[in-house]
């Protein structure tokens, strides 16, 4: 005598399923679920890694931007100082001439 499992579908029909087939079906479903969960976890890890890389690049870009703005400020200060020095020289020459 073979072992069977009864399965009732949506229409109320009963199908006889062999237990060996049923265990294969359960094993297949278990592995499919395992692979789905594994794939999902890999996707989450990958997404987190992408976010961290994007955050790191943004932070690095901001740091470069701050460094660049600092250099620009220093150059402007030096330029203004030189320009003021040139004005002072021209003022002192004009004062001497008059």
mmCIF file of C-alpha atoms in Angstrom:
data_model
loop_
_atom_site.group_PDB
_atom_site.id
_atom_site.type_symbol
_atom_site.label_atom_id
_atom_site.label_comp_id
_atom_site.label_asym_id
_atom_site.label_seq_id
_atom_site.Cartn_x
_atom_site.Cartn_y
_atom_site.Cartn_z
ATOM 1 C CA UNK A 1 0.000 0.000 0.000
ATOM 2 C CA UNK A 2 1.332 3.434 -0.985
ATOM 3 C CA UNK A 3 1.172 6.394 1.311
ATOM 4 C CA UNK A 4 -0.855 9.265 -0.077
ATOM 5 C CA UNK A 5 -1.721 12.776 1.009
ATOM 6 C CA UNK A 6 -5.021 14.340 0.041
ATOM 7 C CA UNK A 7 -4.944 17.808 -1.392
ATOM 8 C CA UNK A 8 -8.117 19.789 -1.965
ATOM 9 C CA UNK A 9 -8.036 22.471 -4.647
ATOM 10 C CA UNK A 10 -10.160 25.619 -4.854
ATOM 11 C CA UNK A 11 -12.977 23.751 -6.640
ATOM 12 C CA UNK A 12 -13.293 21.150 -3.901
ATOM 13 C CA UNK A 13 -11.676 18.350 -5.907
ATOM 14 C CA UNK A 14 -9.427 16.019 -4.008
ATOM 15 C CA UNK A 15 -6.142 14.907 -5.546
ATOM 16 C CA UNK A 16 -4.091 12.042 -4.213
ATOM 17 C CA UNK A 17 -0.412 12.992 -3.936
ATOM 18 C CA UNK A 18 2.252 10.392 -3.312
ATOM 19 C CA UNK A 19 4.211 11.083 -0.112
ATOM 20 C CA UNK A 20 7.524 10.791 -1.964
ATOM 21 C CA UNK A 21 6.381 13.455 -4.431
ATOM 22 C CA UNK A 22 5.094 15.548 -1.538
ATOM 23 C CA UNK A 23 8.443 15.378 0.276
ATOM 24 C CA UNK A 24 10.243 16.343 -2.955
ATOM 25 C CA UNK A 25 7.838 19.246 -3.367
ATOM 26 C CA UNK A 26 8.458 20.363 0.231
ATOM 27 C CA UNK A 27 12.222 20.028 -0.210
ATOM 28 C CA UNK A 28 12.087 22.063 -3.425
ATOM 29 C CA UNK A 29 9.963 24.750 -1.746
ATOM 30 C CA UNK A 30 12.363 24.847 1.207
ATOM 31 C CA UNK A 31 15.346 25.416 -1.089
ATOM 32 C CA UNK A 32 13.463 27.999 -3.124
ATOM 33 C CA UNK A 33 12.609 29.887 0.065
ATOM 34 C CA UNK A 34 16.199 29.598 1.266
ATOM 35 C CA UNK A 35 17.531 30.942 -2.047
ATOM 36 C CA UNK A 36 14.965 33.750 -2.051
ATOM 37 C CA UNK A 37 15.947 34.807 1.478
ATOM 38 C CA UNK A 38 19.637 34.586 0.572
ATOM 39 C CA UNK A 39 19.123 36.672 -2.568
ATOM 40 C CA UNK A 40 17.088 39.215 -0.608
ATOM 41 C CA UNK A 41 19.815 39.504 2.041
ATOM 42 C CA UNK A 42 22.459 39.977 -0.644
ATOM 43 C CA UNK A 43 20.345 42.707 -2.231
ATOM 44 C CA UNK A 44 19.972 44.477 1.131
ATOM 45 C CA UNK A 45 23.714 44.226 1.826
ATOM 46 C CA UNK A 46 24.474 45.489 -1.683
ATOM 47 C CA UNK A 47 22.038 48.388 -1.256
ATOM 48 C CA UNK A 48 23.603 49.337 2.085
ATOM 49 C CA UNK A 49 27.062 49.192 0.508
ATOM 50 C CA UNK A 50 25.907 51.428 -2.352
ATOM 51 C CA UNK A 51 24.481 53.922 0.145
ATOM 52 C CA UNK A 52 27.718 53.939 2.148
ATOM 53 C CA UNK A 53 29.793 54.472 -0.998
ATOM 54 C CA UNK A 54 27.502 57.288 -2.130
ATOM 55 C CA UNK A 55 27.699 58.889 1.323
ATOM 56 C CA UNK A 56 31.497 58.527 1.328
ATOM 57 C CA UNK A 57 31.779 60.092 -2.142
ATOM 58 C CA UNK A 58 29.492 62.955 -1.124
ATOM 59 C CA UNK A 59 31.506 63.504 2.057
ATOM 60 C CA UNK A 60 34.750 63.409 0.071
ATOM 61 C CA UNK A 61 33.321 65.852 -2.478
ATOM 62 C CA UNK A 62 32.194 68.199 0.302
ATOM 63 C CA UNK A 63 35.632 67.982 1.884
ATOM 64 C CA UNK A 64 37.233 68.837 -1.446
ATOM 65 C CA UNK A 65 34.757 71.678 -1.858
ATOM 66 C CA UNK A 66 35.628 73.029 1.572
ATOM 67 C CA UNK A 67 39.338 72.739 0.826
ATOM 68 C CA UNK A 68 38.852 74.478 -2.504
ATOM 69 C CA UNK A 69 36.801 77.282 -0.958
ATOM 70 C CA UNK A 70 39.490 77.702 1.706
ATOM 71 C CA UNK A 71 42.172 78.005 -0.984
ATOM 72 C CA UNK A 72 40.017 80.497 -2.897
ATOM 73 C CA UNK A 73 39.543 82.536 0.282
ATOM 74 C CA UNK A 74 43.285 82.571 0.954
ATOM 75 C CA UNK A 75 44.019 83.622 -2.628
ATOM 76 C CA UNK A 76 41.399 86.375 -2.382
ATOM 77 C CA UNK A 77 42.899 87.627 0.884
ATOM 78 C CA UNK A 78 46.398 87.629 -0.584
ATOM 79 C CA UNK A 79 45.151 89.308 -3.755
ATOM 80 C CA UNK A 80 43.276 91.959 -1.759
ATOM 81 C CA UNK A 81 46.308 92.532 0.427
ATOM 82 C CA UNK A 82 48.487 93.017 -2.641
ATOM 83 C CA UNK A 83 45.875 95.271 -4.217
ATOM 84 C CA UNK A 84 45.718 97.328 -1.024
ATOM 85 C CA UNK A 85 49.503 97.459 -0.993
ATOM 86 C CA UNK A 86 49.528 98.737 -4.577
ATOM 87 C CA UNK A 87 46.955 101.381 -3.666
ATOM 88 C CA UNK A 88 49.045 102.416 -0.678
ATOM 89 C CA UNK A 89 52.098 102.714 -2.906
ATOM 90 C CA UNK A 90 50.238 104.855 -5.437
ATOM 91 C CA UNK A 91 48.822 107.028 -2.665
ATOM 92 C CA UNK A 92 52.249 107.541 -1.133
ATOM 93 C CA UNK A 93 53.725 108.455 -4.560
ATOM 94 C CA UNK A 94 50.967 110.945 -5.248
ATOM 95 C CA UNK A 95 51.463 112.455 -1.794
ATOM 96 C CA UNK A 96 55.176 112.826 -2.446
ATOM 97 C CA UNK A 97 54.595 114.480 -5.805
ATOM 98 C CA UNK A 98 52.225 117.053 -4.404
#
